[in-house]
PDB file of C-alpha atoms in Angstrom:
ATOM      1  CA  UNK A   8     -21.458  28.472  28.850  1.00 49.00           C
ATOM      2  CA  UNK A   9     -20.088  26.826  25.580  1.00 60.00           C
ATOM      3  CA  UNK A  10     -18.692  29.416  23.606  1.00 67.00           C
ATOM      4  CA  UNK A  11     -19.179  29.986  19.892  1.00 75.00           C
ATOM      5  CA  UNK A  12     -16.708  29.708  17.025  1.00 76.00           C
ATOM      6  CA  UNK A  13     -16.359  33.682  16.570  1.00 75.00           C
ATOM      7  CA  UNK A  14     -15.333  33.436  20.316  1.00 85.00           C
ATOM      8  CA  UNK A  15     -12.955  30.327  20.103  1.00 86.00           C
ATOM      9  CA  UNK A  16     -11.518  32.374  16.956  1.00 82.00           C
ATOM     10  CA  UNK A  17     -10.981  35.556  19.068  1.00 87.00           C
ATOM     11  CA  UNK A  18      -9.377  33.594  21.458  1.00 90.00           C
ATOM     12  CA  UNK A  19      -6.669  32.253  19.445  1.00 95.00           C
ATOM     13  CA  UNK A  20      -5.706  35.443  17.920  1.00 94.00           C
ATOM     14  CA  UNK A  21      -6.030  37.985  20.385  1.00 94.00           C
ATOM     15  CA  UNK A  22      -2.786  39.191  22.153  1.00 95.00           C
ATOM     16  CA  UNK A  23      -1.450  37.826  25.341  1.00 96.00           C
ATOM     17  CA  UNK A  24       0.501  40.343  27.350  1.00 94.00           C
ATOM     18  CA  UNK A  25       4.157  39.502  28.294  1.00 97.00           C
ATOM     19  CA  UNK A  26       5.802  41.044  30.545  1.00 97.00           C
ATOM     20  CA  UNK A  27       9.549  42.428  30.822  1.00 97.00           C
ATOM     21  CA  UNK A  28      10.569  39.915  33.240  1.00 97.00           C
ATOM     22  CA  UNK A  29       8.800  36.463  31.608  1.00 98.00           C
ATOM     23  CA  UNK A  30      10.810  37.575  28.672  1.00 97.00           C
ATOM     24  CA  UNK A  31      13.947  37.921  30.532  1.00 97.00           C
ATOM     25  CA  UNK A  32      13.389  35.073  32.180  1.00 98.00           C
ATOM     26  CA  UNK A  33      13.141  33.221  28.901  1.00 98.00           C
ATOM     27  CA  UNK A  34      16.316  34.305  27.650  1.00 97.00           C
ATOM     28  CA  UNK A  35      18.111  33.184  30.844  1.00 97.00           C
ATOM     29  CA  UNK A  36      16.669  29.892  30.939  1.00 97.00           C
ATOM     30  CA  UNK A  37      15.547  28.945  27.514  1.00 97.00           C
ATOM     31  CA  UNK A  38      12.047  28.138  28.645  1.00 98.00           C
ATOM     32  CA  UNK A  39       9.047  29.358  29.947  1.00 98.00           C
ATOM     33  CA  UNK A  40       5.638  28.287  31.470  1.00 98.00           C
ATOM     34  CA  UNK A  41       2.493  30.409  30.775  1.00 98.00           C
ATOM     35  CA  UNK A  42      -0.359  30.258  32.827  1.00 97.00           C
ATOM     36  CA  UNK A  43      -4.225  30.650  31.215  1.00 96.00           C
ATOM     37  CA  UNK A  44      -2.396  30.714  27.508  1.00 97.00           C
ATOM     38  CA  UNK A  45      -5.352  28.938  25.638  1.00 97.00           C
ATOM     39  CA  UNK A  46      -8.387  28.103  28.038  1.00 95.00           C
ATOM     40  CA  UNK A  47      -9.707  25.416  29.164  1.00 95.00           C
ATOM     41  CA  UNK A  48     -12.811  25.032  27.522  1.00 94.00           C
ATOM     42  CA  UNK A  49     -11.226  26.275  23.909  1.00 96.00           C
ATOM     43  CA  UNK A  50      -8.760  23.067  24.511  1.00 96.00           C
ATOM     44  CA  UNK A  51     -11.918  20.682  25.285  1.00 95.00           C
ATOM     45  CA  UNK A  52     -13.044  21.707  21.862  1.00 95.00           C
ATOM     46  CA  UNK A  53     -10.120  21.237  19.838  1.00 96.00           C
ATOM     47  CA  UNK A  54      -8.976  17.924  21.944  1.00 96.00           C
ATOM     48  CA  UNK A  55     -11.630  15.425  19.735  1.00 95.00           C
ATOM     49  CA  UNK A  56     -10.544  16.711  16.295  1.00 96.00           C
ATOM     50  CA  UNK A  57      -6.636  16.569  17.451  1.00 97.00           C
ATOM     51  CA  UNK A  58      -7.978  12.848  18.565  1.00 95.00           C
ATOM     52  CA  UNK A  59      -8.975  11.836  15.272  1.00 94.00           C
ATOM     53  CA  UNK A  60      -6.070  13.088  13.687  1.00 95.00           C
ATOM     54  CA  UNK A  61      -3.546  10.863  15.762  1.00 93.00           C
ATOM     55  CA  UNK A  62      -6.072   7.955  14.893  1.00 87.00           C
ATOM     56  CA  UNK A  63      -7.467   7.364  18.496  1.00 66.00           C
ATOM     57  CA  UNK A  64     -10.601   8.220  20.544  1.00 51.00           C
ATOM     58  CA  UNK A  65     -10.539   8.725  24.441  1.00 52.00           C
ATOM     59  CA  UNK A  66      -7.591   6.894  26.450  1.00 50.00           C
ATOM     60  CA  UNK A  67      -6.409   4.101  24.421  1.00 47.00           C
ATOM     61  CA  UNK A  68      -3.790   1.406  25.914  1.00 46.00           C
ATOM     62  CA  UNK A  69      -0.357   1.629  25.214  1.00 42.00           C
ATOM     63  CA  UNK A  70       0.730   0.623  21.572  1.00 43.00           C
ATOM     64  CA  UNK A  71       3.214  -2.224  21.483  1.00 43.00           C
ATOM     65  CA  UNK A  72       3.387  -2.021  17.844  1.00 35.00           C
ATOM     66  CA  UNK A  73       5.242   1.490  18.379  1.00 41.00           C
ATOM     67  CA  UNK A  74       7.794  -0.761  20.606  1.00 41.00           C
ATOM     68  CA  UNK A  75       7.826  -3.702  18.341  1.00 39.00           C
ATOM     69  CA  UNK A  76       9.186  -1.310  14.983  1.00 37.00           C
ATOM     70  CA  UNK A  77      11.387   1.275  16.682  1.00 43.00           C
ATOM     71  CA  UNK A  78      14.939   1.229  16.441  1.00 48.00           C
ATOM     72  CA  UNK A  79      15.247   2.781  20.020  1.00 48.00           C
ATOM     73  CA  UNK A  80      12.512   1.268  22.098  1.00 50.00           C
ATOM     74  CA  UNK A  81      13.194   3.619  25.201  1.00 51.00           C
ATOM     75  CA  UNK A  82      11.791   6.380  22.792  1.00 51.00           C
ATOM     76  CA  UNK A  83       8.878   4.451  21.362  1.00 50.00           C
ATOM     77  CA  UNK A  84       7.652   3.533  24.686  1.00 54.00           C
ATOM     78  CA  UNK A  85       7.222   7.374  25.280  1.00 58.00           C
ATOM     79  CA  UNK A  86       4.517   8.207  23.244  1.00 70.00           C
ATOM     80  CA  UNK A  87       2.667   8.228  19.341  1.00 86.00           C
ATOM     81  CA  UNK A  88       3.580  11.040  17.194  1.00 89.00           C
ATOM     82  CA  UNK A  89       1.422  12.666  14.180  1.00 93.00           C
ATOM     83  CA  UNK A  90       3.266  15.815  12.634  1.00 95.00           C
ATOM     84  CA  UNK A  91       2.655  18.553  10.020  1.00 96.00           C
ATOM     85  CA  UNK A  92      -1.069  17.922  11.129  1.00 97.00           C
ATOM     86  CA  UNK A  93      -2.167  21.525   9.770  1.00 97.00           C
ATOM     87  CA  UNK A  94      -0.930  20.324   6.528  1.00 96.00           C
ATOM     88  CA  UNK A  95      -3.912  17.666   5.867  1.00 95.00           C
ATOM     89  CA  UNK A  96      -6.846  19.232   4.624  1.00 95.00           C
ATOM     90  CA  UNK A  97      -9.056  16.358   6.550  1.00 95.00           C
ATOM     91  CA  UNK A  98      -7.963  18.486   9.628  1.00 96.00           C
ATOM     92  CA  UNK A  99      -8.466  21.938   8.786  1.00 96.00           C
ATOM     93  CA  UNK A 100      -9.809  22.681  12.615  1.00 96.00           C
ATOM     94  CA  UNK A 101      -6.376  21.423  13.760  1.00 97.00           C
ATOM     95  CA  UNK A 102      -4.821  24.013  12.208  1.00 97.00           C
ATOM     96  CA  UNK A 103      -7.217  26.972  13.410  1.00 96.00           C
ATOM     97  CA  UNK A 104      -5.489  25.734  16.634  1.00 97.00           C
ATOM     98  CA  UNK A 105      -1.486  25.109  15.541  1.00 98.00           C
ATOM     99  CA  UNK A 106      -2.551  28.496  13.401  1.00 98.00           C
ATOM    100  CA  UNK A 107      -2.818  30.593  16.492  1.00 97.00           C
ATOM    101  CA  UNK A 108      -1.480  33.883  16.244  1.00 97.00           C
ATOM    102  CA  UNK A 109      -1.847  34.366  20.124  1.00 97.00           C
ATOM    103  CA  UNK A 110       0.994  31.451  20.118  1.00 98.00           C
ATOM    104  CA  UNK A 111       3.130  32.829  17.532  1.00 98.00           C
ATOM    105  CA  UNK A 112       3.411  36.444  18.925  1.00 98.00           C
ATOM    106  CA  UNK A 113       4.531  35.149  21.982  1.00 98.00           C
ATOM    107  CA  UNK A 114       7.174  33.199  20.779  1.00 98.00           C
ATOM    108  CA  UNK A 115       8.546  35.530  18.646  1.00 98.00           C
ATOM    109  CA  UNK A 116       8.423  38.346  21.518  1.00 97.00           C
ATOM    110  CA  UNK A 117      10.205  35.797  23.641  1.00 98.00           C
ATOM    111  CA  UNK A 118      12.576  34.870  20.453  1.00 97.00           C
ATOM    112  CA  UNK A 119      14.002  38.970  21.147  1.00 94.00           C
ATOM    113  CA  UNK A 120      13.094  42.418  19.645  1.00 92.00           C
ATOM    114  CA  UNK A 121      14.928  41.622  16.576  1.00 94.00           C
ATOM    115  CA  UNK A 122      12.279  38.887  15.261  1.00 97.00           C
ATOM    116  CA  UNK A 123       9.726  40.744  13.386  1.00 97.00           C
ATOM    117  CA  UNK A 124       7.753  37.575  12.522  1.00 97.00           C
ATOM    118  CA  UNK A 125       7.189  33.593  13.205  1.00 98.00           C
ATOM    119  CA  UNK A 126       7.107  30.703  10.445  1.00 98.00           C
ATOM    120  CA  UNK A 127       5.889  27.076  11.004  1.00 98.00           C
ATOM    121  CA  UNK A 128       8.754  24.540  11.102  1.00 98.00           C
ATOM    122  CA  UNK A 129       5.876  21.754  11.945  1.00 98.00           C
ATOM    123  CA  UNK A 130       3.642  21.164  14.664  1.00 97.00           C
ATOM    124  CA  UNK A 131       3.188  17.724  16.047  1.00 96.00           C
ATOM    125  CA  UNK A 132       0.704  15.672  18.461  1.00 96.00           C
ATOM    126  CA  UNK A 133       2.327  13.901  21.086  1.00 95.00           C
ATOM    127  CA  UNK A 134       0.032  11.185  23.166  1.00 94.00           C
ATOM    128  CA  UNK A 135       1.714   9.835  25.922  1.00 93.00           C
ATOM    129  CA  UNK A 136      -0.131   6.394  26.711  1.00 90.00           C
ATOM    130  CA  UNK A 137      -1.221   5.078  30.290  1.00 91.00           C
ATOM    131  CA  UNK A 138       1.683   3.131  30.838  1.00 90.00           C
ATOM    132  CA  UNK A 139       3.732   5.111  28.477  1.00 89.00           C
ATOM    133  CA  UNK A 140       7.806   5.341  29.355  1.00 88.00           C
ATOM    134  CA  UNK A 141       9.876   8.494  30.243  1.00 89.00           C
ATOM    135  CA  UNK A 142      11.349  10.993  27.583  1.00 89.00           C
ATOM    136  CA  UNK A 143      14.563  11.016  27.399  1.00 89.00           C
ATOM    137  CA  UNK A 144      16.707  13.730  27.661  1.00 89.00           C
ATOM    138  CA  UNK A 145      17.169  16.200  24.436  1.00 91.00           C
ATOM    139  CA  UNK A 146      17.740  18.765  22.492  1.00 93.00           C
ATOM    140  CA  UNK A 147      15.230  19.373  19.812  1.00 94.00           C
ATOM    141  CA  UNK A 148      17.392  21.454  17.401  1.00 94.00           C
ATOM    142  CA  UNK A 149      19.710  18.760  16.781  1.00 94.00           C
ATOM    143  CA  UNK A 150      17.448  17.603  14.214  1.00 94.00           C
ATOM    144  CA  UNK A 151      17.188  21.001  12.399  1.00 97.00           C
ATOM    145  CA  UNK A 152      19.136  22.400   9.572  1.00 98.00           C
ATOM    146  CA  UNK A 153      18.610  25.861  10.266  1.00 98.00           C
ATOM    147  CA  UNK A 154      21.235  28.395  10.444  1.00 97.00           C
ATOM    148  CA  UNK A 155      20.525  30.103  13.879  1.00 96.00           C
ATOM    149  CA  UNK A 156      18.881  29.369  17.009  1.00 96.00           C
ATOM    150  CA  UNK A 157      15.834  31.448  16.820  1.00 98.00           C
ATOM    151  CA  UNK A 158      13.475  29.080  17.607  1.00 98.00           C
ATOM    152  CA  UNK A 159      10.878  28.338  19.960  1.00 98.00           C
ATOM    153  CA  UNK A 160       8.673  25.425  20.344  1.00 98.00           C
ATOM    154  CA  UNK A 161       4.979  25.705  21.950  1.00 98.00           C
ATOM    155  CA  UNK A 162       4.015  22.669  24.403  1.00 98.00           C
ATOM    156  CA  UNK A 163       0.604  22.858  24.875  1.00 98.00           C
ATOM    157  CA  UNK A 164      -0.939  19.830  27.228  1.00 98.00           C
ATOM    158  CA  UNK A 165      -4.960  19.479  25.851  1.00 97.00           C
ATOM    159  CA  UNK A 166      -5.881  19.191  29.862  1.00 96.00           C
ATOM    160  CA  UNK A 167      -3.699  19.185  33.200  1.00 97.00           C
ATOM    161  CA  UNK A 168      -0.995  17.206  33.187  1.00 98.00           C
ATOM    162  CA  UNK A 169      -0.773  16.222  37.439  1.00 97.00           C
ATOM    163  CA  UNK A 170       3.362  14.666  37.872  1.00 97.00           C
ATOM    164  CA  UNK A 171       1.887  11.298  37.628  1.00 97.00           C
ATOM    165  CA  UNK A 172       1.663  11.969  33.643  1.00 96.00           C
ATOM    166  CA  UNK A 173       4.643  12.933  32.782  1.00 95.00           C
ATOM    167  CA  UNK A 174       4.867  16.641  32.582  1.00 97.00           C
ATOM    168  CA  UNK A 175       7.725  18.237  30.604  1.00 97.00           C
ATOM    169  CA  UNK A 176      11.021  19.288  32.367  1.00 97.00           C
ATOM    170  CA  UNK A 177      13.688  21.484  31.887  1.00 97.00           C
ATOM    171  CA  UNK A 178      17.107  22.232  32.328  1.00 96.00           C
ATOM    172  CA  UNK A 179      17.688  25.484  33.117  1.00 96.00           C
ATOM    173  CA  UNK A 180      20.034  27.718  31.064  1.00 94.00           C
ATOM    174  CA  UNK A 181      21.251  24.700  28.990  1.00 94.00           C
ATOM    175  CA  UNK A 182      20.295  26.360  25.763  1.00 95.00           C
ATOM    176  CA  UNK A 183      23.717  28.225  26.186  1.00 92.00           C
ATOM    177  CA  UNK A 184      26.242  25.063  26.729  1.00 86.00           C
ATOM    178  CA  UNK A 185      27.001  21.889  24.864  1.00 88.00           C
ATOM    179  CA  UNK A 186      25.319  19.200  27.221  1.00 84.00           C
ATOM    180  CA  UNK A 187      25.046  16.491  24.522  1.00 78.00           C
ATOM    181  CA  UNK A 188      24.137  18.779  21.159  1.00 82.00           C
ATOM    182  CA  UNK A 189      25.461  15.828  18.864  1.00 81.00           C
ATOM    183  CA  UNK A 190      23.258  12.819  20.384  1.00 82.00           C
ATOM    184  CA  UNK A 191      19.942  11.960  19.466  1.00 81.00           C
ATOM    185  CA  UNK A 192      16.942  11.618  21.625  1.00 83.00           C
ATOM    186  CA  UNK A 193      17.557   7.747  23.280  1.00 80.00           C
ATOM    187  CA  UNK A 194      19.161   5.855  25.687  1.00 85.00           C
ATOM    188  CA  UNK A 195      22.521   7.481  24.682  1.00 80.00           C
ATOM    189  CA  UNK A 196      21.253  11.309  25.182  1.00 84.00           C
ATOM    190  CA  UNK A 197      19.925  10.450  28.293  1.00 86.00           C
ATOM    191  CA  UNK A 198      23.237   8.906  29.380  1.00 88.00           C
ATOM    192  CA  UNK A 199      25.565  11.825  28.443  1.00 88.00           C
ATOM    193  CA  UNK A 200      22.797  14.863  28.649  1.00 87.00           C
ATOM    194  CA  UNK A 201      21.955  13.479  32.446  1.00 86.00           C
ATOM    195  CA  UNK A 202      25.981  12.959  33.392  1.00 90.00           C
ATOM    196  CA  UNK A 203      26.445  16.449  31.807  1.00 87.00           C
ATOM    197  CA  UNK A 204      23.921  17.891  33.930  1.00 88.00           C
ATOM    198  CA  UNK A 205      25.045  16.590  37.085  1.00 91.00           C
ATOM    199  CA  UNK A 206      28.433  17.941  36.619  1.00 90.00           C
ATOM    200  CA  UNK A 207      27.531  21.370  35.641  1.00 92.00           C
ATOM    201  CA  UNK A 208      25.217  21.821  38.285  1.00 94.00           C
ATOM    202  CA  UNK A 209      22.311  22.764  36.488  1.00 93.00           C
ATOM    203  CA  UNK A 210      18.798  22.849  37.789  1.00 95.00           C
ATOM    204  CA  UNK A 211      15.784  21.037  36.829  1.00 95.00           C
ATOM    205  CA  UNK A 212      12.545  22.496  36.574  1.00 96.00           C
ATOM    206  CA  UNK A 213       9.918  20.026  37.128  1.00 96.00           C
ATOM    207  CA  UNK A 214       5.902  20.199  38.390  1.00 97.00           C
ATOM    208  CA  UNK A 215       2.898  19.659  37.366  1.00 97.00           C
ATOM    209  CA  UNK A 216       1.018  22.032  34.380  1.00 98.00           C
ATOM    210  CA  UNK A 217      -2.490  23.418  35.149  1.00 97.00           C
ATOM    211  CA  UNK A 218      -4.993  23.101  31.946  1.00 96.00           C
ATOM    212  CA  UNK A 219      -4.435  25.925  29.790  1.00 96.00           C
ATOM    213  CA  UNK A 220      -0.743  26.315  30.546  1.00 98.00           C
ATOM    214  CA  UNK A 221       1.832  26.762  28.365  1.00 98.00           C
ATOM    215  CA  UNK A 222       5.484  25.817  27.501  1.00 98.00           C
ATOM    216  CA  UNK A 223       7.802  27.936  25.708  1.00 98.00           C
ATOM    217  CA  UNK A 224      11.292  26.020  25.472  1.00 98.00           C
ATOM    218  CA  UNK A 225      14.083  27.309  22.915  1.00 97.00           C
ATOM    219  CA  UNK A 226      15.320  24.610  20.220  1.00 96.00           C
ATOM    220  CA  UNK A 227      19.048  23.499  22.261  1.00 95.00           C
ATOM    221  CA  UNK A 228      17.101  23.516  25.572  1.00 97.00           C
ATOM    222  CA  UNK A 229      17.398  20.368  26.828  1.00 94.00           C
ATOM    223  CA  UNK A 230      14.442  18.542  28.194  1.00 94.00           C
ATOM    224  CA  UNK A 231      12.686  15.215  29.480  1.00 94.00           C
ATOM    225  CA  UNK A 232      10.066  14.401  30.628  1.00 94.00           C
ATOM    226  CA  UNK A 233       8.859  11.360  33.003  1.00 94.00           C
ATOM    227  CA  UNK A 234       6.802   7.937  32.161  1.00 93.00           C
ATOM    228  CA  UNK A 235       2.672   8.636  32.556  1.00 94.00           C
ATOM    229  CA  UNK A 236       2.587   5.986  35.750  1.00 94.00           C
ATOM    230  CA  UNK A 237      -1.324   6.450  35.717  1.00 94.00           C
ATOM    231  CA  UNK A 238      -3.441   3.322  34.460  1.00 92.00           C
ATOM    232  CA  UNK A 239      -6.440   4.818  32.843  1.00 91.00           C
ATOM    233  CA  UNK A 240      -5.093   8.685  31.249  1.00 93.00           C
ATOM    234  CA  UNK A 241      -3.454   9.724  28.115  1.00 93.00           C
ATOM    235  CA  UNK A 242      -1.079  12.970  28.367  1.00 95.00           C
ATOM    236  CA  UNK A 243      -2.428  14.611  25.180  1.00 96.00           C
ATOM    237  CA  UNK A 244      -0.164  17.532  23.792  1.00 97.00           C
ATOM    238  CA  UNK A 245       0.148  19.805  20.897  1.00 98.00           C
ATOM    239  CA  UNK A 246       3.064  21.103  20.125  1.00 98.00           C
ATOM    240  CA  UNK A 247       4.061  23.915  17.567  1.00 98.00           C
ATOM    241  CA  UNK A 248       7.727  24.630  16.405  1.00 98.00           C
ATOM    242  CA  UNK A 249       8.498  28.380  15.088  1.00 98.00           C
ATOM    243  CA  UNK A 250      11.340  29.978  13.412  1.00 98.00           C
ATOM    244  CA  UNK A 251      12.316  33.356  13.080  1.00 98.00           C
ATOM    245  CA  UNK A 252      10.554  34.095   9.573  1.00 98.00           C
ATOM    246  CA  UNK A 253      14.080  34.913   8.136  1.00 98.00           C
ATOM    247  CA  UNK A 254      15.227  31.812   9.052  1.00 98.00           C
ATOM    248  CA  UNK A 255      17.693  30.265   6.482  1.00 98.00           C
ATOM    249  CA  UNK A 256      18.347  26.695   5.656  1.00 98.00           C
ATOM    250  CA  UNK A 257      21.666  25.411   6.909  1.00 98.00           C
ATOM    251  CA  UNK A 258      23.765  22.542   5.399  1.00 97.00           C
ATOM    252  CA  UNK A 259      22.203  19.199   6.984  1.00 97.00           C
ATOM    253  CA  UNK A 260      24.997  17.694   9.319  1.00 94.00           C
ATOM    254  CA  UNK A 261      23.392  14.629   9.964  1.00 93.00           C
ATOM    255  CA  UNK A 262      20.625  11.687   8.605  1.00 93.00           C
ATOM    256  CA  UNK A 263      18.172  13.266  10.665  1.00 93.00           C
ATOM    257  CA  UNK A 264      18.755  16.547   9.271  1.00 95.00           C
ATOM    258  CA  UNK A 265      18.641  15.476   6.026  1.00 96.00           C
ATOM    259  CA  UNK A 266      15.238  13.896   6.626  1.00 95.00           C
ATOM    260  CA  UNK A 267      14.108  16.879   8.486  1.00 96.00           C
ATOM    261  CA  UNK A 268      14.920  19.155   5.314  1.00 97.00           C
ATOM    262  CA  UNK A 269      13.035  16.822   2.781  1.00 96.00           C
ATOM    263  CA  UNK A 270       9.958  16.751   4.810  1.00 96.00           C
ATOM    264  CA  UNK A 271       9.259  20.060   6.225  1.00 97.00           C
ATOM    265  CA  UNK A 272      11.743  22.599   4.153  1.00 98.00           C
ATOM    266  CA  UNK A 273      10.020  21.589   1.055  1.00 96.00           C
ATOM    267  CA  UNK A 274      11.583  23.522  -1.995  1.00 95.00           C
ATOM    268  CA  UNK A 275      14.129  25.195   0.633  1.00 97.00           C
ATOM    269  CA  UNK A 276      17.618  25.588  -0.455  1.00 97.00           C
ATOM    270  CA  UNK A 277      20.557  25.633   1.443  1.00 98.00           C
ATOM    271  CA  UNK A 278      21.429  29.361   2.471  1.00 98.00           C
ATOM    272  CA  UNK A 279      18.092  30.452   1.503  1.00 98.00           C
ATOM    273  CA  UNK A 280      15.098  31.868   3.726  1.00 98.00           C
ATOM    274  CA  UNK A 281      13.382  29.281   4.881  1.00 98.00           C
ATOM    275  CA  UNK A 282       9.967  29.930   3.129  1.00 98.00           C
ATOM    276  CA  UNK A 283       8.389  26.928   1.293  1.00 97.00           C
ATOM    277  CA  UNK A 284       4.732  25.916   1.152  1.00 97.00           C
ATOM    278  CA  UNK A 285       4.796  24.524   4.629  1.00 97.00           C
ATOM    279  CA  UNK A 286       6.394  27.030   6.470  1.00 98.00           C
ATOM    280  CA  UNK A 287       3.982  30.153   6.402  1.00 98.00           C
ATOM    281  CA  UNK A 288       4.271  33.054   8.273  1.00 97.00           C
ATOM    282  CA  UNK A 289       2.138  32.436  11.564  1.00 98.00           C
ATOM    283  CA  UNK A 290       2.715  36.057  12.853  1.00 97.00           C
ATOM    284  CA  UNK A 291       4.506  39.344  11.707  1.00 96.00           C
ATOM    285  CA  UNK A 292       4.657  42.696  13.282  1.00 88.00           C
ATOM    286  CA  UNK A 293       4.250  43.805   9.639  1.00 80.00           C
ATOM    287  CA  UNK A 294       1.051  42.281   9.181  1.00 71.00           C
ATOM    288  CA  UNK A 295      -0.281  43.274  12.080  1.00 66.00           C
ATOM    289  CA  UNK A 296       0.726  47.148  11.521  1.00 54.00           C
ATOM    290  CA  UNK A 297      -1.164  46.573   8.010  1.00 43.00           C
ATOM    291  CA  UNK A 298      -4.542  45.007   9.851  1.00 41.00           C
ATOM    292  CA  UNK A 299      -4.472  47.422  12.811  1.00 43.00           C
ATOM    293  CA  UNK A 300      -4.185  50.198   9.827  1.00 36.00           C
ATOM    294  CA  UNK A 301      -7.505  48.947   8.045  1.00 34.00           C
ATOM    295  CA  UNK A 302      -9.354  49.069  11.041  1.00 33.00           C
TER     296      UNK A 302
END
């Protein structure tokens, strides 16, 4: 049965019900997976539009271009990238998706009790070729000037993602240690992150996502993920970053930082809330009180 709009809308708002321990388990790893978080058939809708937006149709070949103009080709090789996709008002059924407040509530539950409400940092469409090359290892938050660590980013695959694809791995509990914090994402992260987690001993959490699973990972979790070894399928992903909606701007400590600031903290200053025209709230408890009143 193809369902309607009204439906797909419902969907994408309506609350999905952590429990104690997926939030504990959060906190003690720095990620999560979700099963049945946005379904299948609600994903099949959105995929063509999200296609369109990252400029390609079905399962395009690799791009060498990407390769060709990259400073670090190890990262090129990985995948295109299309962010602040909400933002264009070409692809206003994009952002009914990255606008989900289904998404948003969960990661600010997962965030802790003391996060009231979510803000957009960006969201951003990652398409991992046939042929594409691994991810190396990271830590997202390096690139953000933001004074705290309440963040959470959403990694939602558009259909399954079998290990052949390159599913998205984690280290476990390595949002609370320094396992490479000052390197970016390249051959030099994956160096130091991967010697770093050999020595402490820290476990990686690997398999393969189910459609309409979910990743929750916290912004200094580190992560990888492997090359798509298949011949004929993209990995398609969405991905959307929140911040605690009193999020402040820090000082930037680095080019990327500074970057970072000028294109998504527009009008942001330093040691103010970080609440330009591109970071709306995406969910508040507030908000929700006041709906759940009218009705």
């Amino acid at each position: 049965m193809v369902m309607s709009e009204n439906n797909i809308s419902s969907v994408l708002h309506e609350p999905y019900a952590l429990t104690a321990e997926q939030k504990t388990y959060y906190r003690k790893n720095g990620f999560i997976r979700l099963k049945d978080v946005i379904p299948a058939d609600v994903l099949d809708y959105y995929t063509p539009f999200i296609e369109a937006a990252v400029g390609v149709s079905g399962d395009d070949p690799l791009d060498e271009q990407l390769a060709k103009d990259a400073k670090d080709p190890t990262y090129s090789r990985a995948f295109k990238q299309v962010i602040n996709i909400w933002a264009k008002p070409e692809h206003a059924k994009v952002k009914e998706l990255a606008f989900s407040k289904r998404l948003a509530r969960i990661a600010a539950e997962l965030m802790g009790d003391d996060v009231t409400g979510v803000r957009m940092y960006h969201d951003q469409a990652l398409f991992k070729w046939p042929g594409g090359g691994h991810t190396p290892y990271h830590a997202d938050q390096f690139y953000w000037p933001l004074q705290s660590e309440k963040t959470v980013t959403a990694w939602m695959p558009l259909s399954a993602v079998p290990t052949e694809m390159g599913p998205l791995e984690f280290v476990a509990g390595s949002q609370n240690a320094d396992l490479g914090r000052s390197v970016g994402i390249g051959i030099a992260s994956d160096a130091a992150v991967s010697a770093a987690v050999k020595q402490g001993g820290y476990e990686l959490i690997t398999g393969p996502f189910e459609a309409g699973e979910v990743s929750f990972h916290s912004g200094w979790t580190f992560h990888k993920a492997p090359p798509n070894t298949t011949t004929d399928k993209t990995r398609k992903v969405l991905t959307v970053i929140y911040m605690d909606k009193d999020m402040k701007m820090a000082e930037p400590l680095n080019d990327n930082q500074r970057a970072d600031a000028n294109r998504y903290l527009t009008g942001v200053e330093v040691g103010k809330v970080c609440d330009g025209p591109l970071n709306p709230i995406l969910w508040g408890k507030e908000e929700e009180k006041a709906i759940d009143t009218l009705v």
